[in-house]
PDB file of C-alpha atoms in Angstrom:
ATOM      1  CA  ARG A  30      16.729  14.696 -39.611  1.00 92.00           C
ATOM      2  CA  VAL A  31      15.803  15.721 -36.065  1.00 95.00           C
ATOM      3  CA  ARG A  32      18.928  17.860 -35.813  1.00 94.00           C
ATOM      4  CA  GLY A  33      18.208  19.316 -39.238  1.00 93.00           C
ATOM      5  CA  PHE A  34      14.714  20.438 -38.251  1.00 93.00           C
ATOM      6  CA  GLN A  35      15.511  21.676 -34.771  1.00 94.00           C
ATOM      7  CA  GLY A  36      18.969  23.122 -35.344  1.00 92.00           C
ATOM      8  CA  PRO A  37      21.255  24.151 -32.487  1.00 92.00           C
ATOM      9  CA  ASP A  38      18.608  26.282 -30.761  1.00 92.00           C
ATOM     10  CA  LEU A  39      14.823  25.779 -30.849  1.00 92.00           C
ATOM     11  CA  LYS A  40      14.319  29.490 -30.182  1.00 91.00           C
ATOM     12  CA  ARG A  41      15.756  30.405 -33.568  1.00 88.00           C
ATOM     13  CA  ALA A  42      13.194  31.650 -36.058  1.00 82.00           C
ATOM     14  CA  ASP A  43      14.163  28.990 -38.590  1.00 83.00           C
ATOM     15  CA  ALA A  44      13.952  26.072 -36.126  1.00 89.00           C
ATOM     16  CA  LEU A  45      11.126  23.546 -36.283  1.00 91.00           C
ATOM     17  CA  LEU A  46      10.129  21.080 -33.601  1.00 94.00           C
ATOM     18  CA  ALA A  47      10.737  17.508 -34.733  1.00 95.00           C
ATOM     19  CA  THR A  48       7.815  15.163 -34.044  1.00 96.00           C
ATOM     20  CA  PRO A  49       8.588  11.511 -34.876  1.00 95.00           C
ATOM     21  CA  LYS A  50       5.391   9.619 -35.547  1.00 94.00           C
ATOM     22  CA  HIS A  51       3.338   7.563 -35.245  1.00 93.00           C
ATOM     23  CA  PHE A  52       4.199   5.808 -32.018  1.00 95.00           C
ATOM     24  CA  ALA A  53       4.348   2.908 -32.466  1.00 90.00           C
ATOM     25  CA  GLY A  54       4.253   0.262 -35.194  1.00 88.00           C
ATOM     26  CA  TYR A  55       2.075   2.431 -37.433  1.00 88.00           C
ATOM     27  CA  SER A  56       3.793   1.250 -40.613  1.00 86.00           C
ATOM     28  CA  ALA A  57       3.050  -2.409 -39.876  1.00 88.00           C
ATOM     29  CA  VAL A  58      -0.709  -2.164 -40.321  1.00 87.00           C
ATOM     30  CA  ARG A  59      -2.544  -5.083 -41.841  1.00 84.00           C
ATOM     31  CA  GLY A  60      -3.193  -4.756 -45.546  1.00 77.00           C
ATOM     32  CA  GLY A  61      -1.070  -1.596 -45.763  1.00 73.00           C
ATOM     33  CA  MET A  62      -4.022   0.634 -44.808  1.00 73.00           C
ATOM     34  CA  GLU A  63      -3.102   3.309 -42.272  1.00 69.00           C
ATOM     35  CA  TYR A  64      -6.262   2.938 -40.195  1.00 75.00           C
ATOM     36  CA  ALA A  65      -5.987  -0.850 -39.903  1.00 78.00           C
ATOM     37  CA  ALA A  66      -4.940  -2.871 -36.886  1.00 89.00           C
ATOM     38  CA  VAL A  67      -1.368  -3.639 -35.869  1.00 90.00           C
ATOM     39  CA  ASP A  68      -0.611  -7.038 -34.387  1.00 90.00           C
ATOM     40  CA  MET A  69       2.968  -8.124 -33.780  1.00 90.00           C
ATOM     41  CA  SER A  70       5.165  -9.843 -31.261  1.00 91.00           C
ATOM     42  CA  GLU A  71       6.885  -7.924 -28.483  1.00 90.00           C
ATOM     43  CA  ALA A  72      10.211  -8.961 -30.024  1.00 94.00           C
ATOM     44  CA  GLU A  73       9.379  -7.406 -33.400  1.00 94.00           C
ATOM     45  CA  LEU A  74       8.217  -4.207 -31.730  1.00 93.00           C
ATOM     46  CA  ARG A  75      11.451  -3.871 -29.805  1.00 94.00           C
ATOM     47  CA  GLU A  76      13.859  -5.023 -32.489  1.00 96.00           C
ATOM     48  CA  THR A  77      12.389  -3.167 -35.478  1.00 94.00           C
ATOM     49  CA  PHE A  78      10.000  -0.384 -34.543  1.00 94.00           C
ATOM     50  CA  LEU A  79      11.245   1.138 -31.287  1.00 96.00           C
ATOM     51  CA  PRO A  80      14.934   1.764 -32.195  1.00 96.00           C
ATOM     52  CA  PRO A  81      14.214   4.563 -34.723  1.00 96.00           C
ATOM     53  CA  PHE A  82      12.100   6.366 -32.122  1.00 97.00           C
ATOM     54  CA  ALA A  83      14.800   5.874 -29.493  1.00 97.00           C
ATOM     55  CA  ASP A  84      17.361   7.403 -31.856  1.00 96.00           C
ATOM     56  CA  ALA A  85      15.079  10.348 -32.655  1.00 96.00           C
ATOM     57  CA  PHE A  86      14.465  11.064 -28.982  1.00 96.00           C
ATOM     58  CA  ALA A  87      18.178  10.745 -28.226  1.00 95.00           C
ATOM     59  CA  ALA A  88      18.777  13.374 -30.932  1.00 95.00           C
ATOM     60  CA  GLY A  89      16.477  15.757 -29.045  1.00 94.00           C
ATOM     61  CA  ALA A  90      13.040  15.400 -30.652  1.00 96.00           C
ATOM     62  CA  GLY A  91      10.651  17.258 -28.377  1.00 94.00           C
ATOM     63  CA  ALA A  92       7.324  15.707 -29.353  1.00 97.00           C
ATOM     64  CA  THR A  93       5.770  12.563 -30.734  1.00 97.00           C
ATOM     65  CA  MET A  94       2.352  11.592 -32.034  1.00 97.00           C
ATOM     66  CA  ALA A  95       0.388   8.578 -30.866  1.00 96.00           C
ATOM     67  CA  SER A  96      -0.558   6.102 -33.560  1.00 93.00           C
ATOM     68  CA  PHE A  97      -4.153   6.255 -34.783  1.00 90.00           C
ATOM     69  CA  THR A  98      -4.415   2.483 -34.980  1.00 89.00           C
ATOM     70  CA  ASP A  99      -5.113  -0.138 -32.402  1.00 89.00           C
ATOM     71  CA  PHE A 100      -2.110  -2.157 -31.315  1.00 89.00           C
ATOM     72  CA  GLY A 101      -2.633  -5.720 -30.180  1.00 86.00           C
ATOM     73  CA  GLY A 102      -6.344  -5.000 -29.822  1.00 89.00           C
ATOM     74  CA  ILE A 103      -5.969  -1.770 -27.822  1.00 92.00           C
ATOM     75  CA  PRO A 104      -6.160   1.626 -29.569  1.00 94.00           C
ATOM     76  CA  VAL A 105      -2.843   3.385 -29.021  1.00 95.00           C
ATOM     77  CA  THR A 106      -4.597   6.584 -27.921  1.00 96.00           C
ATOM     78  CA  ALA A 107      -5.792   4.636 -24.877  1.00 97.00           C
ATOM     79  CA  ASN A 108      -2.776   2.339 -24.575  1.00 96.00           C
ATOM     80  CA  ARG A 109      -1.011   3.212 -21.324  1.00 96.00           C
ATOM     81  CA  HIS A 110       1.503   0.405 -21.792  1.00 95.00           C
ATOM     82  CA  LEU A 111       2.835   1.970 -25.010  1.00 95.00           C
ATOM     83  CA  LEU A 112       2.447   5.669 -24.203  1.00 97.00           C
ATOM     84  CA  THR A 113       3.586   5.604 -20.575  1.00 96.00           C
ATOM     85  CA  ASP A 114       5.360   2.373 -19.661  1.00 96.00           C
ATOM     86  CA  VAL A 115       7.330   2.061 -22.916  1.00 96.00           C
ATOM     87  CA  LEU A 116       7.524   5.616 -24.281  1.00 97.00           C
ATOM     88  CA  ARG A 117       8.372   7.359 -21.038  1.00 96.00           C
ATOM     89  CA  GLY A 118       9.440   4.593 -18.688  1.00 96.00           C
ATOM     90  CA  GLU A 119      11.729   2.658 -21.042  1.00 95.00           C
ATOM     91  CA  LEU A 120      12.676   5.134 -23.773  1.00 96.00           C
ATOM     92  CA  GLY A 121      12.946   8.040 -21.334  1.00 95.00           C
ATOM     93  CA  PHE A 122      10.908  10.434 -23.487  1.00 96.00           C
ATOM     94  CA  THR A 123      10.114  13.640 -21.597  1.00 95.00           C
ATOM     95  CA  GLY A 124       8.474  15.684 -24.352  1.00 95.00           C
ATOM     96  CA  VAL A 125       4.894  16.167 -25.495  1.00 97.00           C
ATOM     97  CA  CYS A 126       2.715  13.349 -26.822  1.00 98.00           C
ATOM     98  CA  VAL A 127       0.011  14.563 -29.230  1.00 97.00           C
ATOM     99  CA  SER A 128      -3.030  12.611 -30.323  1.00 96.00           C
ATOM    100  CA  ASP A 129      -3.564  11.928 -33.995  1.00 94.00           C
ATOM    101  CA  TYR A 130      -6.331  13.945 -35.654  1.00 94.00           C
ATOM    102  CA  ASP A 131      -9.537  13.385 -33.643  1.00 95.00           C
ATOM    103  CA  ALA A 132      -8.117  10.062 -32.418  1.00 95.00           C
ATOM    104  CA  ASP A 133      -9.411  10.439 -28.863  1.00 96.00           C
ATOM    105  CA  ARG A 134     -12.985  10.791 -30.129  1.00 96.00           C
ATOM    106  CA  GLU A 135     -12.377   7.763 -32.345  1.00 94.00           C
ATOM    107  CA  LEU A 136     -12.046   5.668 -29.185  1.00 96.00           C
ATOM    108  CA  ILE A 137     -15.851   5.609 -29.229  1.00 96.00           C
ATOM    109  CA  ALA A 138     -15.842   4.065 -32.706  1.00 93.00           C
ATOM    110  CA  HIS A 139     -13.193   1.599 -31.533  1.00 92.00           C
ATOM    111  CA  GLY A 140     -15.757   0.439 -28.994  1.00 94.00           C
ATOM    112  CA  ILE A 141     -13.744   1.040 -25.819  1.00 94.00           C
ATOM    113  CA  ALA A 142     -15.047   4.494 -24.805  1.00 96.00           C
ATOM    114  CA  ALA A 143     -18.670   4.949 -23.746  1.00 97.00           C
ATOM    115  CA  ASP A 144     -18.833   8.613 -24.772  1.00 97.00           C
ATOM    116  CA  GLU A 145     -16.697  11.707 -25.341  1.00 97.00           C
ATOM    117  CA  ALA A 146     -15.935  12.226 -21.655  1.00 97.00           C
ATOM    118  CA  ASP A 147     -14.854   8.611 -21.310  1.00 98.00           C
ATOM    119  CA  ALA A 148     -12.659   8.967 -24.405  1.00 98.00           C
ATOM    120  CA  ALA A 149     -10.936  12.020 -22.905  1.00 98.00           C
ATOM    121  CA  ARG A 150     -10.427  10.124 -19.651  1.00 98.00           C
ATOM    122  CA  LEU A 151      -8.842   7.141 -21.392  1.00 98.00           C
ATOM    123  CA  ALA A 152      -6.531   9.321 -23.502  1.00 98.00           C
ATOM    124  CA  ILE A 153      -5.179  11.534 -20.710  1.00 98.00           C
ATOM    125  CA  LEU A 154      -4.622   8.547 -18.418  1.00 98.00           C
ATOM    126  CA  ALA A 155      -2.823   6.669 -21.192  1.00 97.00           C
ATOM    127  CA  GLY A 156      -0.350   9.526 -21.607  1.00 97.00           C
ATOM    128  CA  VAL A 157      -1.711  11.742 -24.397  1.00 98.00           C
ATOM    129  CA  ASP A 158      -0.818  15.329 -23.441  1.00 98.00           C
ATOM    130  CA  VAL A 159      -2.531  17.198 -26.284  1.00 97.00           C
ATOM    131  CA  SER A 160      -5.894  16.364 -27.821  1.00 96.00           C
ATOM    132  CA  MET A 161      -5.694  17.431 -31.447  1.00 94.00           C
ATOM    133  CA  GLN A 162      -8.804  18.666 -33.214  1.00 92.00           C
ATOM    134  CA  SER A 163     -11.579  17.041 -31.145  1.00 93.00           C
ATOM    135  CA  GLY A 164     -11.674  19.569 -28.292  1.00 94.00           C
ATOM    136  CA  LEU A 165     -12.546  16.785 -25.855  1.00 96.00           C
ATOM    137  CA  TYR A 166      -9.961  17.851 -23.275  1.00 97.00           C
ATOM    138  CA  ASN A 167     -11.319  21.403 -23.182  1.00 96.00           C
ATOM    139  CA  ARG A 168     -14.884  20.242 -22.804  1.00 96.00           C
ATOM    140  CA  HIS A 169     -14.534  17.304 -20.447  1.00 97.00           C
ATOM    141  CA  LEU A 170     -11.330  17.395 -18.371  1.00 97.00           C
ATOM    142  CA  PRO A 171     -12.638  19.981 -15.847  1.00 97.00           C
ATOM    143  CA  GLY A 172     -15.654  17.798 -15.100  1.00 97.00           C
ATOM    144  CA  LEU A 173     -13.615  14.600 -15.035  1.00 97.00           C
ATOM    145  CA  VAL A 174     -11.238  16.118 -12.495  1.00 98.00           C
ATOM    146  CA  ALA A 175     -14.090  17.544 -10.413  1.00 97.00           C
ATOM    147  CA  ARG A 176     -15.738  14.157  -9.978  1.00 97.00           C
ATOM    148  CA  GLY A 177     -12.471  12.315  -9.387  1.00 97.00           C
ATOM    149  CA  ALA A 178     -12.391  10.330 -12.637  1.00 97.00           C
ATOM    150  CA  VAL A 179      -9.053  11.909 -13.616  1.00 98.00           C
ATOM    151  CA  PRO A 180      -6.437  12.887 -10.987  1.00 97.00           C
ATOM    152  CA  ILE A 181      -5.421  16.529 -11.198  1.00 97.00           C
ATOM    153  CA  ALA A 182      -1.823  15.287 -11.167  1.00 97.00           C
ATOM    154  CA  ALA A 183      -2.357  13.714 -14.620  1.00 97.00           C
ATOM    155  CA  VAL A 184      -3.533  17.055 -16.015  1.00 97.00           C
ATOM    156  CA  ASP A 185      -0.680  18.885 -14.278  1.00 97.00           C
ATOM    157  CA  ARG A 186       1.870  16.567 -15.920  1.00 96.00           C
ATOM    158  CA  ALA A 187       0.444  17.181 -19.373  1.00 97.00           C
ATOM    159  CA  VAL A 188       0.230  20.942 -18.849  1.00 97.00           C
ATOM    160  CA  ARG A 189       3.786  21.065 -17.512  1.00 97.00           C
ATOM    161  CA  ARG A 190       5.098  19.262 -20.590  1.00 97.00           C
ATOM    162  CA  VAL A 191       3.281  21.625 -22.948  1.00 97.00           C
ATOM    163  CA  LEU A 192       4.457  24.724 -21.089  1.00 97.00           C
ATOM    164  CA  ALA A 193       8.044  23.440 -21.033  1.00 96.00           C
ATOM    165  CA  LEU A 194       7.907  22.879 -24.781  1.00 95.00           C
ATOM    166  CA  LYS A 195       6.525  26.363 -25.418  1.00 95.00           C
ATOM    167  CA  GLU A 196       9.320  27.806 -23.301  1.00 95.00           C
ATOM    168  CA  ALA A 197      11.917  25.774 -25.231  1.00 94.00           C
ATOM    169  CA  LEU A 198      10.482  27.150 -28.483  1.00 93.00           C
ATOM    170  CA  GLY A 199      10.581  30.718 -27.195  1.00 93.00           C
ATOM    171  CA  LEU A 200       6.843  31.184 -27.668  1.00 93.00           C
ATOM    172  CA  PHE A 201       6.367  33.083 -24.418  1.00 94.00           C
ATOM    173  CA  ASP A 202       8.803  35.754 -25.599  1.00 92.00           C
ATOM    174  CA  ASP A 203       7.670  35.747 -29.231  1.00 90.00           C
ATOM    175  CA  PRO A 204       4.361  33.937 -29.823  1.00 89.00           C
ATOM    176  CA  TYR A 205       4.319  34.900 -33.518  1.00 86.00           C
ATOM    177  CA  ARG A 206       7.865  33.859 -34.351  1.00 80.00           C
ATOM    178  CA  SER A 207       8.557  32.683 -37.887  1.00 77.00           C
ATOM    179  CA  MET A 208       5.589  34.674 -39.197  1.00 82.00           C
ATOM    180  CA  ASP A 209       7.413  37.660 -40.694  1.00 82.00           C
ATOM    181  CA  ALA A 210       6.281  37.941 -44.323  1.00 83.00           C
ATOM    182  CA  ARG A 211       9.384  39.909 -45.300  1.00 83.00           C
ATOM    183  CA  VAL A 212      11.697  37.215 -43.962  1.00 80.00           C
ATOM    184  CA  LYS A 213       9.637  34.562 -45.704  1.00 78.00           C
ATOM    185  CA  ARG A 214       9.973  36.304 -49.056  1.00 78.00           C
ATOM    186  CA  ARG A 215      13.693  36.749 -48.559  1.00 80.00           C
ATOM    187  CA  GLU A 216      14.561  33.313 -47.213  1.00 78.00           C
ATOM    188  CA  THR A 217      12.069  30.871 -48.695  1.00 78.00           C
ATOM    189  CA  ARG A 218      10.932  32.530 -51.919  1.00 79.00           C
ATOM    190  CA  SER A 219      14.172  33.988 -53.146  1.00 84.00           C
ATOM    191  CA  SER A 220      15.437  33.330 -56.652  1.00 88.00           C
ATOM    192  CA  ALA A 221      18.255  31.128 -55.347  1.00 90.00           C
ATOM    193  CA  ILE A 222      15.888  28.965 -53.295  1.00 89.00           C
ATOM    194  CA  ARG A 223      13.470  28.636 -56.204  1.00 91.00           C
ATOM    195  CA  ARG A 224      16.306  27.577 -58.517  1.00 93.00           C
ATOM    196  CA  LEU A 225      17.435  24.961 -56.024  1.00 94.00           C
ATOM    197  CA  ALA A 226      13.872  23.669 -55.558  1.00 93.00           C
ATOM    198  CA  ARG A 227      13.486  23.342 -59.322  1.00 94.00           C
ATOM    199  CA  GLU A 228      16.778  21.466 -59.581  1.00 95.00           C
ATOM    200  CA  VAL A 229      15.799  19.072 -56.769  1.00 94.00           C
ATOM    201  CA  ALA A 230      12.407  18.427 -58.362  1.00 92.00           C
ATOM    202  CA  THR A 231      13.956  17.819 -61.773  1.00 91.00           C
ATOM    203  CA  ARG A 232      16.626  15.454 -60.497  1.00 89.00           C
ATOM    204  CA  SER A 233      14.155  13.461 -58.400  1.00 88.00           C
ATOM    205  CA  ILE A 234      12.066  12.431 -61.421  1.00 84.00           C
ATOM    206  CA  VAL A 235      12.696   8.916 -62.661  1.00 76.00           C
ATOM    207  CA  LEU A 236      11.840   8.097 -66.253  1.00 71.00           C
ATOM    208  CA  LEU A 237      11.702   4.362 -66.841  1.00 73.00           C
ATOM    209  CA  LYS A 238      12.739   3.112 -70.252  1.00 77.00           C
ATOM    210  CA  ASN A 239      12.302  -0.499 -71.239  1.00 78.00           C
ATOM    211  CA  GLU A 240      15.753  -0.768 -72.731  1.00 81.00           C
ATOM    212  CA  ARG A 241      16.724  -4.200 -74.078  1.00 84.00           C
ATOM    213  CA  ASP A 242      13.334  -5.497 -72.962  1.00 81.00           C
ATOM    214  CA  ILE A 243      14.487  -5.598 -69.345  1.00 80.00           C
ATOM    215  CA  LEU A 244      10.909  -5.398 -68.064  1.00 79.00           C
ATOM    216  CA  PRO A 245       8.702  -8.525 -68.212  1.00 81.00           C
ATOM    217  CA  LEU A 246       6.299  -6.810 -70.567  1.00 80.00           C
ATOM    218  CA  ALA A 247       5.346  -8.197 -73.931  1.00 80.00           C
ATOM    219  CA  ARG A 248       5.286  -5.606 -76.708  1.00 77.00           C
ATOM    220  CA  ALA A 249       2.044  -7.023 -78.061  1.00 83.00           C
ATOM    221  CA  GLY A 250      -0.860  -9.114 -76.868  1.00 85.00           C
ATOM    222  CA  LYS A 251      -0.948  -7.749 -73.317  1.00 83.00           C
ATOM    223  CA  ARG A 252      -3.068  -5.074 -71.668  1.00 84.00           C
ATOM    224  CA  ILE A 253      -1.818  -3.167 -68.641  1.00 82.00           C
ATOM    225  CA  ALA A 254      -4.081  -1.352 -66.161  1.00 86.00           C
ATOM    226  CA  LEU A 255      -2.709   1.835 -64.565  1.00 84.00           C
ATOM    227  CA  ILE A 256      -4.705   2.414 -61.373  1.00 87.00           C
ATOM    228  CA  GLY A 257      -4.685   5.287 -58.932  1.00 83.00           C
ATOM    229  CA  PRO A 258      -4.966   9.100 -58.826  1.00 80.00           C
ATOM    230  CA  PHE A 259      -1.691   9.640 -60.706  1.00 76.00           C
ATOM    231  CA  ALA A 260      -2.179   6.966 -63.368  1.00 74.00           C
TER     232      ALA A 260
END
């Protein structure tokens, strides 16, 4: 999938940066709710949840996103062990780590950051290169560096990773790549593509028939509740 998105050359107009997420253990949340806590053994983390990321990075994925959840009691956005020691030190990831949506600000709600500046400090020191949505890095990193709360070297590392990624994507030469409306109409809205999309959608639908009473459903005397937005 990484190779399919990125193709042989990230500078091509039809290439997309692959961003495996969320690092790490996001799918093992308690109760199946994506904002819940994750609590697992080190063995389970390494045997089940890290190998897919390792494979994705080995295939060339240039970015990853930090999990929104807390992991073992520490929010991943502030978890230096996961985002620096494991992600970069053990898995050898050299790309860009992006925060989940507003996740650095959420460190205040988690109860480990005193305020927005403290949240930005915790995130950048943990290994989050890009603060998505909150704007905390823009507002607070200059002051944090000025008073010595964040080493300038930490900011330099994050900036270097972002600039290297932009260069790999060819954004310095063509910042508006992939935004040609004529190419879009020709390549993504053509009759052939629309026919293929319709065929894929049609073939992906599963209609369940209770042939030979294979389902444990009585034909009478039972009420069934269909719950959810698509019921």
